[in-house]
Coordinates of C-alpha atoms and ligand atoms in Angstrom, one line a residue:
X1 CA -64.6 -4.3 -159.2
X2 CA -66.1 -1.8 -162.3
X3 CA -66.5 1.8 -161.2
X4 CA -70.2 1.7 -162.6
X5 CA -72.7 3.2 -160.2
X6 CA -75.8 1.1 -159.4
X7 CA -78.7 4.0 -159.4
X8 CA -82.0 2.7 -157.4
X9 CA -85.3 3.9 -158.1
X10 CA -88.3 3.3 -155.8
X11 CA -91.5 3.0 -157.0
X12 CA -92.5 6.5 -155.8
X13 CA -89.5 7.9 -157.7
X14 CA -90.7 7.9 -161.5
X15 CA -89.1 11.0 -162.4
X16 CA -86.4 11.9 -165.2
X17 CA -84.9 14.6 -163.7
X18 CA -84.6 13.2 -160.0
X19 CA -81.8 13.8 -157.8
X20 CA -80.2 10.0 -158.1
X21 CA -80.0 10.6 -162.2
X22 CA -78.8 13.9 -162.2
X23 CA -74.9 13.3 -163.0
X24 CA -76.0 9.2 -164.6
X25 CA -73.7 8.2 -167.2
X26 CA -75.7 6.0 -169.8
X27 CA -72.5 3.9 -170.9
X28 CA -71.4 3.4 -167.3
X29 CA -73.8 3.4 -165.3
X30 CA -76.9 1.0 -164.5
X31 CA -80.6 2.2 -163.4
X32 CA -82.4 -0.2 -161.2
X33 CA -86.0 -0.8 -160.1
X34 CA -87.5 -3.6 -158.6
X35 CA -90.9 -5.2 -157.7
X36 CA -90.2 -6.5 -154.5
X37 CA -92.4 -8.5 -152.0
X38 CA -91.1 -6.9 -148.9
X39 CA -92.8 -3.3 -150.3
X40 CA -96.0 -5.0 -151.6
X41 CA -96.6 -6.2 -148.5
X42 CA -95.2 -4.3 -145.3
X43 CA -99.0 -3.7 -145.2
X44 CA -101.3 -5.4 -147.2
X45 CA -102.0 -2.2 -149.9
X46 CA -105.1 -2.2 -152.0
X47 CA -105.1 -4.2 -155.2
X48 CA -105.5 -1.1 -157.2
X49 CA -102.5 0.7 -155.7
X50 CA -100.1 -2.3 -156.1
X51 CA -101.0 -2.4 -159.8
X52 CA -100.9 1.1 -160.4
X53 CA -97.1 1.7 -159.1
X54 CA -96.2 -1.9 -160.6
X55 CA -97.4 -0.4 -164.3
X56 CA -96.2 3.0 -163.6
X57 CA -92.8 1.5 -162.6
X58 CA -92.7 -0.8 -166.3
X59 CA -94.0 2.4 -167.9
X60 CA -91.3 4.6 -166.5
X61 CA -88.2 2.1 -167.2
X62 CA -89.4 2.0 -171.1
X63 CA -89.3 6.0 -170.3
X64 CA -85.7 5.8 -169.3
X65 CA -84.4 3.2 -172.1
X66 CA -86.0 5.6 -174.6
X67 CA -84.0 8.5 -173.1
X68 CA -80.7 6.2 -173.5
X69 CA -80.8 4.8 -170.1
X70 CA -79.3 1.7 -169.3
X71 CA -82.0 0.0 -167.1
X72 CA -82.6 -3.1 -165.3
X73 CA -86.3 -4.1 -164.3
X74 CA -86.7 -7.2 -162.1
X75 CA -90.6 -8.4 -161.9
X76 CA -92.0 -9.8 -159.3
X77 CA -91.9 -13.4 -160.5
X78 CA -88.6 -12.8 -162.1
X79 CA -86.2 -16.0 -161.0
X80 CA -84.0 -14.6 -158.3
X81 CA -85.7 -12.0 -157.0
X82 CA -84.8 -11.9 -153.2
X83 CA -88.2 -10.1 -152.4
X84 CA -86.7 -7.0 -150.9
X85 CA -84.9 -3.3 -152.0
X86 CA -81.6 -4.3 -150.1
X87 CA -81.7 -7.9 -151.8
X88 CA -82.1 -6.3 -155.3
X89 CA -79.3 -4.0 -154.8
X90 CA -76.9 -6.2 -153.2
X91 CA -77.4 -8.8 -156.4
X92 CA -77.0 -6.3 -158.4
X93 CA -74.0 -5.2 -156.9
X94 CA -72.4 -8.6 -157.5
X95 CA -73.7 -9.1 -161.2
X96 CA -72.7 -5.6 -162.3
X97 CA -69.4 -5.2 -160.1
X98 CA -70.7 -2.2 -159.4
X99 CA -68.5 -0.1 -156.8
X100 CA -71.2 2.7 -156.1
X101 CA -74.8 3.0 -155.1
X102 CA -76.8 6.4 -155.7
X103 CA -80.4 6.6 -154.4
X104 CA -82.6 9.0 -153.8
X105 CA -83.8 9.0 -150.1
X106 CA -87.1 7.6 -150.0
X107 CA -90.2 9.1 -148.4
X108 CA -90.9 6.3 -145.4
X109 CA -88.6 7.0 -142.1
X110 CA -89.0 3.1 -142.2
X111 CA -86.6 2.3 -145.4
X112 CA -84.8 6.1 -144.8
X113 CA -83.7 4.0 -141.3
X114 CA -82.9 0.4 -143.0
X115 CA -80.9 2.3 -145.7
X116 CA -79.0 4.2 -142.9
X117 CA -76.9 0.8 -142.5
X118 CA -76.3 -0.1 -146.0
X119 CA -73.2 0.9 -147.0
X120 CA -72.0 -1.0 -144.2
X121 CA -73.3 -4.1 -145.4
X122 CA -72.7 -3.8 -148.8
X123 CA -69.1 -2.5 -148.4
X124 CA -68.9 -0.2 -150.9
X125 CA -70.2 3.6 -151.0
X126 CA -73.6 4.6 -150.8
X127 CA -74.8 7.8 -151.4
X128 CA -78.5 9.0 -150.6
X129 CA -79.5 11.9 -151.6
X130 CA -82.2 14.6 -150.7
X131 CA -85.3 14.2 -152.8
X132 CA -85.5 18.2 -154.3
X133 CA -88.7 17.1 -155.9
X134 CA -90.3 18.6 -152.8
X135 CA -90.5 22.7 -153.0
X136 CA -89.1 22.6 -149.0
X137 CA -85.9 21.0 -148.0
X138 CA -85.6 19.4 -144.8
X139 CA -82.9 22.3 -143.7
X140 CA -85.5 24.8 -145.0
X141 CA -88.3 23.6 -143.0
X142 CA -86.4 22.9 -139.8
X143 CA -85.5 26.7 -140.1
X144 CA -88.8 27.8 -140.5
X145 CA -89.7 25.7 -137.3
X146 CA -86.9 26.2 -135.1
X147 CA -87.8 28.2 -131.9
X148 CA -91.7 28.1 -132.9
X149 CA -94.0 27.0 -129.8
X150 CA -96.4 26.1 -132.4
X151 CA -96.3 25.1 -136.2
X152 CA -99.3 26.2 -138.3
X153 CA -99.8 25.6 -141.7
X154 CA -100.9 29.0 -142.3
X155 CA -97.4 30.7 -141.7
X156 CA -95.6 28.3 -143.7
X157 CA -97.8 28.3 -146.2
X158 CA -97.1 32.4 -146.5
X159 CA -93.3 31.7 -146.7
X160 CA -93.8 29.5 -149.3
X161 CA -96.0 32.0 -151.6
X162 CA -93.7 34.7 -151.2
X163 CA -90.6 31.7 -152.1
X164 CA -92.4 30.9 -155.5
X165 CA -93.9 34.1 -155.9
X166 CA -97.6 32.0 -156.6
X167 CA -100.4 34.5 -156.5
X168 CA -98.6 37.3 -155.9
X169 CA -99.1 41.2 -157.0
X170 CA -96.4 43.4 -158.0
X171 CA -96.1 45.0 -154.3
X172 CA -95.5 41.5 -153.2
X173 CA -98.9 41.3 -151.6
X174 CA -101.1 38.2 -152.0
X175 CA -103.4 38.8 -155.1
X176 CA -106.8 39.7 -154.3
X177 CA -106.0 41.3 -150.5
X178 CA -106.1 38.0 -148.8
X179 CA -104.0 34.7 -148.0
X180 CA -106.5 32.5 -148.0
X181 CA -110.4 31.8 -149.3
X182 CA -111.4 29.0 -147.2
X183 CA -114.0 30.4 -145.9
X184 CA -115.5 30.9 -149.1
X185 CA -114.8 27.7 -149.8
X186 CA -117.7 25.6 -147.8
X187 CA -120.6 25.6 -150.1
X188 CA -123.0 22.4 -149.8
X189 CA -123.6 20.9 -153.0
X190 CA -127.2 21.6 -154.3
X191 CA -129.3 18.7 -155.5
X192 CA -129.0 20.3 -159.3
X193 CA -125.3 20.6 -159.3
X194 CA -123.9 19.1 -162.6
X195 CA -120.6 17.0 -162.0
X196 CA -117.8 16.5 -164.5
X197 CA -117.3 13.0 -165.4
X198 CA -113.2 12.4 -164.9
X199 CA -111.9 10.5 -167.7
X200 CA -110.8 7.3 -167.8
X201 CA -107.7 5.6 -169.3
X202 CA -107.5 2.9 -170.9
X203 CA -105.4 -0.2 -169.7
X204 CA -102.2 -1.1 -172.6
X205 CA -100.7 -4.3 -172.7
X206 CA -98.5 -3.7 -169.7
X207 CA -101.3 -2.6 -167.3
X208 CA -103.3 -5.9 -168.3
X209 CA -100.2 -8.5 -167.4
X210 CA -99.8 -6.0 -164.1
X211 CA -103.8 -6.7 -163.7
X212 CA -103.2 -10.7 -164.2
X213 CA -99.9 -10.8 -161.9
X214 CA -101.9 -8.5 -159.0
X215 CA -105.2 -10.8 -159.2
X216 CA -103.2 -14.1 -158.8
X217 CA -100.6 -13.2 -156.0
X218 CA -102.6 -10.4 -154.0
X219 CA -105.6 -11.9 -154.2
X220 CA -106.4 -11.5 -150.2
X221 CA -105.9 -8.1 -150.2
X222 CA -108.2 -5.4 -149.7
X223 CA -109.9 -3.4 -152.6
X224 CA -111.5 -4.4 -156.2
X225 CA -108.9 -4.3 -159.0
X226 CA -111.5 -3.6 -161.8
X227 CA -112.2 -1.4 -162.9
X228 CA -108.5 -0.3 -163.5
X229 CA -108.3 3.1 -165.1
X230 CA -105.1 4.9 -163.5
X231 CA -103.1 7.0 -165.7
X232 CA -99.8 5.1 -165.8
X233 CA -97.4 7.2 -167.9
X234 CA -96.7 10.6 -167.6
X235 CA -98.3 11.7 -170.9
X236 CA -101.7 10.1 -169.3
X237 CA -101.0 11.5 -166.2
X238 CA -100.7 15.5 -167.8
X239 CA -103.7 14.5 -169.9
X240 CA -106.1 14.3 -166.2
X241 CA -104.0 17.1 -165.3
X242 CA -105.3 19.3 -167.9
X243 CA -108.5 17.7 -167.9
X244 CA -108.9 18.9 -164.4
X245 CA -107.5 22.5 -164.8
X246 CA -110.0 22.9 -167.3
X247 CA -113.0 21.0 -166.4
X248 CA -113.0 21.2 -162.6
X249 CA -110.9 23.7 -161.3
X250 CA -113.3 26.5 -161.4
X251 CA -115.9 24.6 -159.2
X252 CA -112.9 23.0 -157.1
X253 CA -112.9 25.8 -153.9
X254 CA -117.0 26.2 -153.7
X255 CA -117.3 22.4 -153.3
X256 CA -113.8 21.2 -151.6
X257 CA -116.0 20.4 -148.4
X258 CA -119.2 18.4 -150.1
X259 CA -119.8 15.1 -149.9
X260 CA -122.7 13.5 -152.0
X261 CA -123.8 9.7 -152.3
X262 CA -122.7 8.5 -155.2
X263 CA -120.5 11.2 -156.7
X264 CA -116.8 9.7 -155.2
X265 CA -115.1 12.6 -156.8
X266 CA -117.3 15.7 -157.5
X267 CA -114.7 18.6 -158.3
X268 CA -111.1 17.1 -156.6
X269 CA -108.2 16.5 -159.1
X270 CA -107.6 13.0 -158.6
X271 CA -103.8 13.8 -159.1
X272 CA -102.2 12.6 -155.6
X273 CA -101.1 9.7 -157.0
X274 CA -99.6 11.0 -159.8
X275 CA -97.6 13.7 -157.6
X276 CA -96.5 11.6 -154.8
X277 CA -95.2 8.7 -157.2
X278 CA -93.4 11.4 -159.5
X279 CA -95.1 11.4 -162.8
X280 CA -96.7 15.0 -161.8
X281 CA -94.2 17.9 -160.9
X282 CA -96.4 19.7 -158.3
X283 CA -95.1 23.3 -158.8
X284 CA -95.7 22.9 -162.4
X285 CA -99.1 21.9 -161.2
X286 CA -99.3 25.2 -158.9
X287 CA -97.8 27.4 -161.7
X288 CA -100.5 26.0 -164.3
X289 CA -103.4 26.8 -161.9
X290 CA -102.0 30.2 -161.6
X291 CA -102.3 30.6 -165.4
X292 CA -105.6 29.5 -165.1
X293 CA -106.7 32.3 -162.9
X294 CA -104.7 35.1 -164.8
X295 CA -106.5 34.3 -167.8
X296 CA -109.5 34.2 -166.4
X297 CA -110.9 31.0 -166.7
X298 CA -110.8 29.7 -163.0
X299 CA -111.7 32.2 -160.3
X300 CA -109.2 32.9 -157.2
X301 CA -111.0 31.0 -154.3
X302 CA -110.7 27.8 -156.5
X303 CA -107.0 28.4 -157.6
X304 CA -106.0 29.6 -154.3
X305 CA -107.8 26.6 -152.8
X306 CA -106.1 24.1 -154.7
X307 CA -102.0 26.0 -155.0
X308 CA -103.0 25.8 -150.7
X309 CA -103.5 22.0 -150.6
X310 CA -100.0 21.2 -152.5
X311 CA -98.1 24.1 -151.6
X312 CA -99.0 24.5 -148.1
X313 CA -100.9 21.6 -146.8
X314 CA -98.4 19.0 -148.7
X315 CA -95.5 20.5 -148.3
X316 CA -96.1 21.0 -144.4
X317 CA -97.2 17.5 -143.6
X318 CA -94.0 16.4 -144.8
X319 CA -91.9 18.8 -143.0
X320 CA -93.9 18.0 -140.0
X321 CA -93.3 14.1 -140.4
X322 CA -89.4 14.4 -140.9
X323 CA -88.6 17.0 -138.0
X324 CA -90.8 14.7 -135.7
X325 CA -90.1 11.1 -136.8
X326 CA -89.8 8.6 -135.1
X327 CA -91.4 9.8 -132.0
X328 CA -94.0 11.2 -133.8
X329 CA -95.8 8.0 -134.7
X330 CA -95.2 6.5 -131.2
X331 CA -97.6 9.4 -129.2
X332 CA -101.2 9.1 -128.4
X333 CA -102.4 12.1 -126.7
X334 CA -106.1 11.2 -126.3
X335 CA -104.9 7.9 -124.6
X336 CA -106.9 5.9 -127.9
X337 CA -107.0 2.0 -127.2
X338 CA -109.9 0.5 -128.8
X339 CA -109.6 -1.9 -131.7
X340 CA -110.5 -1.1 -135.1
X341 CA -113.6 -2.1 -135.8
X342 CA -114.4 -4.7 -138.8
X343 CA -116.2 -2.4 -140.8
X344 CA -113.6 -0.4 -141.6
X345 CA -112.9 -3.2 -143.8
X346 CA -116.2 -4.6 -144.5
X347 CA -118.2 -1.3 -144.9
X348 CA -120.9 -3.6 -143.2
X349 CA -122.2 -0.7 -140.7
X350 CA -126.0 1.0 -140.3
X351 CA -124.3 4.3 -140.1
X352 CA -124.6 5.3 -143.8
X353 CA -121.7 7.9 -144.1
X354 CA -119.1 5.4 -143.1
X355 CA -120.4 2.0 -145.3
X356 CA -120.3 4.8 -148.3
X357 CA -117.1 6.1 -148.1
X358 CA -115.5 2.6 -147.2
X359 CA -117.7 1.4 -149.9
X360 CA -116.1 3.9 -152.6
X361 CA -112.8 3.0 -150.9
X362 CA -113.1 -0.7 -151.4
X363 CA -113.9 0.3 -155.2
X364 CA -111.8 3.2 -155.8
X365 CA -108.8 3.0 -153.6
X366 CA -110.0 6.8 -153.2
X367 CA -111.7 9.3 -151.1
X368 CA -111.5 12.5 -150.9
X369 CA -110.1 14.8 -148.3
X370 CA -113.5 15.3 -146.6
X371 CA -114.4 11.6 -146.5
X372 CA -111.1 11.1 -144.8
X373 CA -111.2 13.6 -142.4
X374 CA -114.8 14.1 -141.3
X375 CA -116.3 10.7 -142.0
X376 CA -113.8 8.0 -141.5
X377 CA -111.4 9.9 -139.3
X378 CA -114.0 11.6 -137.3
X379 CA -115.4 8.4 -136.7
X380 CA -111.9 6.7 -134.8
X381 CA -111.3 9.8 -133.2
X382 CA -115.0 10.0 -131.6
X383 CA -114.7 6.4 -131.1
X384 CA -111.1 6.6 -129.8
X385 CA -109.8 4.0 -131.9
X386 CA -106.2 3.2 -131.4
X387 CA -103.9 5.5 -133.7
X388 CA -101.6 3.0 -134.8
X389 CA -104.9 0.8 -136.4
X390 CA -106.2 3.5 -137.9
X391 CA -103.3 4.7 -139.4
X392 CA -102.3 1.3 -140.5
X393 CA -105.9 1.3 -142.6
X394 CA -104.9 4.6 -144.3
X395 CA -101.6 3.3 -145.4
X396 CA -102.9 0.2 -147.0
X397 CA -106.3 1.5 -148.3
X398 CA -105.5 4.7 -150.3
X399 CA -103.9 4.7 -153.9
X400 CA -101.6 7.7 -152.8
X401 CA -100.6 6.5 -149.5
X402 CA -97.2 6.6 -148.1
X403 CA -96.2 7.1 -144.7
X404 CA -94.5 10.8 -144.9
X405 CA -98.2 12.0 -146.4
X406 CA -100.7 9.6 -144.3
X407 CA -99.0 9.8 -140.8
X408 CA -99.0 13.1 -140.2
X409 CA -102.5 13.6 -142.0
X410 CA -103.8 10.6 -139.6
X411 CA -102.2 10.8 -136.7
X412 CA -102.2 14.7 -136.5
X413 CA -104.9 15.9 -138.2
X414 CA -107.5 13.3 -138.0
X415 CA -106.7 11.7 -134.5
X416 CA -105.0 15.0 -132.7
X417 CA -102.7 11.6 -131.5
X418 CA -99.7 14.4 -131.6
X419 CA -101.8 16.5 -129.0
X420 CA -102.2 19.6 -131.5
X421 CA -98.2 19.1 -132.9
X422 CA -99.9 20.0 -136.3
X423 CA -103.2 21.1 -136.1
X424 CA -104.4 23.5 -133.4
X425 CA -107.9 21.3 -132.4
X426 CA -108.8 18.1 -132.9
X427 CA -111.6 18.2 -136.0
X428 CA -114.5 16.3 -134.0
X429 CA -117.7 16.4 -135.5
X430 CA -121.5 15.4 -134.6
X431 CA -124.0 14.0 -137.2
X432 CA -125.0 17.8 -137.9
X433 CA -121.6 18.8 -140.0
X434 CA -121.8 15.7 -142.0
X435 CA -125.9 16.5 -142.8
X436 CA -124.9 20.2 -143.7
X437 CA -122.1 18.9 -146.3
X438 CA -123.9 16.1 -147.5
X439 CA -126.8 14.0 -148.3
X440 CA -125.5 11.0 -147.0
X441 CA -128.0 11.2 -143.9
X442 CA -131.2 11.4 -146.2
X443 CA -130.3 7.7 -146.9
X444 CA -129.6 6.5 -142.9
X445 CA -132.0 4.7 -140.9
X446 CA -130.7 7.0 -138.4
X447 CA -132.4 10.8 -137.5
X448 CA -129.6 13.2 -137.5
X449 CA -131.3 15.4 -135.5
X450 CA -131.4 12.9 -132.0
X451 CA -129.3 12.4 -129.8
X452 CA -130.8 10.1 -127.6
X453 CA -133.0 7.1 -128.4
X454 CA -133.0 3.5 -130.5
X455 CA -133.1 5.8 -134.0
X456 CA -130.8 8.6 -133.0
X457 CA -127.9 9.3 -135.2
X458 CA -124.5 7.6 -133.0
X459 CA -122.5 10.6 -133.8
X460 CA -124.0 12.8 -131.8
X461 CA -123.8 11.0 -128.5
X462 CA -120.2 10.1 -129.4
X463 CA -119.4 13.7 -130.0
X464 CA -120.4 15.1 -126.6
X465 CA -119.1 12.0 -124.7
X466 CA -115.8 12.8 -126.7
X467 CA -115.8 16.1 -125.4
X468 CA -116.4 15.4 -121.9
X469 CA -114.1 11.8 -121.9
X470 CA -111.3 14.9 -123.2
X471 CA -112.2 17.9 -121.1
X472 CA -109.2 17.7 -118.8
X473 CA -106.9 17.4 -122.3
X474 CA -109.2 19.6 -124.4
X475 CA -111.3 21.5 -122.3
X476 CA -108.7 25.0 -122.1
X477 CA -108.2 24.9 -125.8
X478 CA -109.7 28.3 -127.2
X479 CA -110.9 27.1 -130.5
X480 CA -113.3 24.4 -128.3
X481 CA -114.2 27.1 -126.3
X482 CA -117.9 27.4 -127.8
X483 CA -118.8 23.5 -127.4
X484 CA -117.6 23.1 -124.4
X485 CA -119.6 26.4 -123.2
X486 CA -122.3 24.2 -124.6
X487 CA -121.5 21.1 -122.8
X488 CA -121.4 22.6 -119.4
X489 CA -124.9 24.3 -119.7
X490 CA -126.0 20.2 -120.4
X491 CA -128.0 19.2 -117.6
X492 CA -126.6 16.0 -115.4
X493 CA -129.4 13.7 -116.2
X494 CA -128.8 14.2 -120.3
X495 CA -124.4 13.9 -119.7
X496 CA -125.6 10.9 -118.1
X497 CA -127.9 9.6 -120.8
X498 CA -125.2 10.9 -123.3
X499 CA -122.7 8.8 -121.7
X500 CA -124.9 6.1 -121.6
X501 CA -125.7 6.0 -125.2
X502 CA -122.4 6.5 -126.5
X503 CA -121.2 3.5 -124.0
X504 CA -123.6 1.6 -125.7
X505 CA -122.6 2.3 -129.2
X506 CA -118.9 1.7 -128.4
X507 CA -119.9 -1.5 -127.1
X508 CA -121.5 -2.8 -129.9
X509 CA -118.6 -1.8 -132.1
X510 CA -115.8 -4.2 -129.9
X511 CA -117.9 -7.1 -130.6
X512 CA -118.6 -6.5 -134.2
X513 CA -115.7 -8.7 -135.0
X514 CA -115.3 -10.7 -138.3
X515 CA -116.4 -14.2 -138.4
X516 CA -113.8 -16.9 -137.3
X517 CA -113.0 -17.7 -141.2
X518 CA -112.3 -13.7 -141.8
X519 CA -110.0 -12.9 -138.8
X520 CA -107.2 -11.0 -139.4
X521 CA -103.8 -13.4 -140.3
X522 CA -101.1 -13.5 -137.7
X523 CA -97.9 -10.5 -139.2
X524 CA -95.0 -12.0 -141.3
X525 CA -92.3 -13.5 -139.2
X526 CA -89.7 -10.1 -139.2
X527 CA -92.4 -8.1 -141.1
X528 CA -91.9 -4.1 -140.3
X529 CA -94.1 -1.8 -140.2
X530 CA -93.6 2.3 -140.2
X531 CA -90.1 1.2 -139.0
X532 CA -91.3 -1.1 -136.1
X533 CA -90.8 -4.3 -135.5
X534 CA -94.6 -5.7 -135.7
X535 CA -96.1 -7.0 -132.8
X536 CA -98.4 -9.7 -132.6
X537 CA -101.5 -7.5 -131.4
X538 CA -104.4 -6.8 -133.9
X539 CA -102.9 -3.4 -134.1
X540 CA -100.6 -4.4 -137.2
X541 CA -102.7 -6.9 -138.2
X542 CA -104.5 -6.7 -141.5
X543 CA -107.0 -9.1 -142.5
X544 CA -107.3 -11.0 -145.6
X545 CA -109.9 -10.8 -148.4
X546 CA -110.9 -13.7 -150.6
Ligands
FAD601 P1 -107.4 17.4 -154.4 O1 -108.8 17.8 -153.1 O2 -107.8 17.8 -155.5 O3 -106.3 18.6 -153.6 C1 -104.7 18.6 -154.9 C2 -103.8 18.0 -154.2 O4 -103.8 18.8 -152.8 C3 -104.2 16.7 -153.6 O5 -103.7 15.9 -154.7 C4 -102.6 16.6 -152.8 O6 -101.5 16.2 -153.5 C5 -102.7 17.7 -151.8 N1 -102.9 18.0 -150.6 C6 -104.3 18.3 -150.4 N2 -104.6 17.7 -149.1 C7 -103.3 17.6 -148.7 C8 -103.0 17.1 -147.3 N3 -103.6 17.4 -146.3 N4 -101.7 16.6 -147.3 C9 -101.1 16.5 -148.4 N5 -100.9 16.5 -149.5 C10 -102.3 17.5 -149.6 N6 -102.7 12.6 -148.8 C11 -101.9 12.2 -149.9 O7 -101.7 12.1 -150.9 N7 -101.7 10.1 -149.3 C12 -102.0 9.9 -148.4 O8 -101.9 9.0 -147.8 C13 -103.0 10.8 -147.8 N8 -103.8 10.2 -146.3 C14 -104.8 11.2 -145.5 C15 -105.4 10.5 -144.5 C16 -106.0 11.5 -143.8 C17 -106.8 10.5 -142.3 C18 -106.6 12.5 -144.4 C19 -107.4 13.6 -143.2 C20 -106.2 13.3 -145.9 C21 -104.9 12.3 -146.4 N9 -104.6 13.0 -147.3 C22 -103.6 12.0 -147.9 C23 -104.8 14.4 -148.1 C24 -105.9 14.5 -148.9 O9 -106.7 13.7 -148.2 C25 -105.2 13.4 -150.1 O10 -104.3 13.9 -151.0 C26 -106.1 13.8 -151.4 O11 -107.8 13.7 -151.0 C27 -106.5 13.8 -152.3 O12 -107.0 13.3 -153.4 P2 -107.0 14.6 -154.8 O13 -105.6 14.3 -155.5 O14 -108.7 14.8 -155.7 O15 -106.9 15.9 -154.0
DLZ602 C1 -95.9 1.2 -152.5 C2 -95.0 0.7 -153.2 C3 -95.0 -0.9 -153.5 C4 -96.6 -1.3 -153.2 N1 -94.2 -2.0 -154.4 C5 -93.0 -1.3 -155.0 C6 -92.1 -2.1 -155.3 O1 -92.3 -3.5 -155.7 N2 -91.0 -1.7 -155.4 C7 -90.4 0.0 -155.1 O2 -89.4 0.2 -155.2 N3 -91.4 0.4 -154.3 C8 -92.7 -0.1 -154.1 N4 -93.8 0.7 -153.9 C9 -93.2 2.1 -152.9 C10 -92.3 2.2 -151.7 O3 -93.4 1.3 -150.7 C11 -91.8 3.7 -151.3 O4 -90.7 3.9 -152.1 C12 -91.1 3.5 -150.1 O5 -92.4 3.0 -149.5 C13 -90.6 4.9 -150.1 O6 -91.8 6.1 -149.9
SF4_603 FE1 -124.0 9.2 -140.8 FE2 -125.5 9.8 -138.6 FE3 -126.0 11.1 -140.9 FE4 -126.6 8.6 -140.5 S1 -127.5 10.1 -139.6 S2 -125.3 9.4 -142.0 S3 -124.6 7.9 -139.1 S4 -123.9 11.0 -139.8

């Protein structure tokens, strides 16, 4: 056996300075990247997501080779590909006679717990290093969370602002005299507001080959493969970041919560896929955004809002995930057990807001935060859809989705399935919110102003019914005091009519199943999802798309 080290890089570890490469000896060590079936199918990822990662991985392998590393890159269809990360590590230890494996910890608990056994199974040392691309270590988050009755992002964020000296003045106080400008950031879009066009990146030969592969092998997965215009190199991802800082950041704050039909991107950055897979550095983005404010090119509410998303929410979400897993995924605080409606996949619903967001998700593998939270998530919350089914959907359909970030956002923020560990109240809303923040209702067959009757917006009755159904659990939450006061003032016959209307809507959902030929396929034998063995129930089944 040689004393060379095999350094495994995962698809979301495309960073030259990552911990697993830190002491890499180019003449002695080998870097391994592998496209494997197990990772591409543990949920049926959107076609664009697989194509994006495979192409970015192939380009990163070239980047490492140019930097002098010895790299083995296993494509999905290479002869001998065992189909799993463990299989590829095991096979290459034999081939290279490697004496040790080094890897940066994976972002998902599923894979992290699997790796725990690798050393015993491989019979050589396996070193799993911390992922210090994140700005808060597990130890630091644990220390911050210890002894707190409630975890709240806002307090965590202040600690992080101080630690990284972002938007702080010389006296150590927050710039502008406030930590948070969120209350300035809830403007609906005016009809005449011009939206900047996000640049599209042209496909090169490598990406074309990947598109061909994904089109053939993953034809049954959800989503449109083309047009494909994601960046797949660090250089192009940085170009997109620079474009955002210049053209969209100045308005990012004002219209962060707005939605407009036919405009999927507005002033959002679209940078999450690149940050999450390691092509962009989160701290550098925050510092570059701060520089825009200091240079007078972007207002403080926009820059603070953007930095809060990355330095605050992104790190907080990850901290909660690793602090609480694996128990976190098992909770179901609102006792929600309804199956995921078929329209989450097909977009075929008369509710225009949902049809629009599912349609954009299918085309782009992207929806912005308010669409994810207040349209798709809100409906699942109000309708009481089983959390595991909703989570499997989010994990599959978005290009930036990994369990560490998708799960707390869905389970905690959107569904309140953790009973308030992550957020202080459920983000439940009636059609009124969607009407205020979008133009979806203008194009809908339902009347958003009505709660009862055949043409009433279904979300209105569902909203009041949600509050009524969960009164025991949520009635004492101080942040819900006002809606519960309004509910209490409602005459009994109105409450009853609302319950009936909600029940009618929910009953039609249950029967809205796909036609026979589109029925979800059974899960793969032994397939794992979220670290748990798959159960043969709809919760873990995902449909085929032909
Ligand atoms: P912008 O609006 O431009 O925000 C800038 C950056 O801030 C993002 O790129 C992202 O890195 C970060 N950010 C903002 N909000 C969050 C957040 N709540 N959690 C973590 N990072 C945040 N984000 C993912 O990266 N992957 C997911 O799988 C994911 N699933 C989500 C599921 C639900 C139910 C909800 C409500 C949110 C989810 N988010 C997820 C958070 C957020 O919606 C996306 O990060 C954002 O929409 C990405 O688009 P953007 O890059 O244009 O973001
Ligand atoms: C998401 C994904 C996909 C689709 N394919 C691969 C792959 O073939 N090889 C790989 O190393 N990583 C892939 N990934 C990303 C992993 O799923 C991700 O690294 C883990 O879930 C940990 O976050
Ligand atoms: Fe959605 Fe209701 Fe508005 Fe239709 S009326 S778009 S269902 S909120």
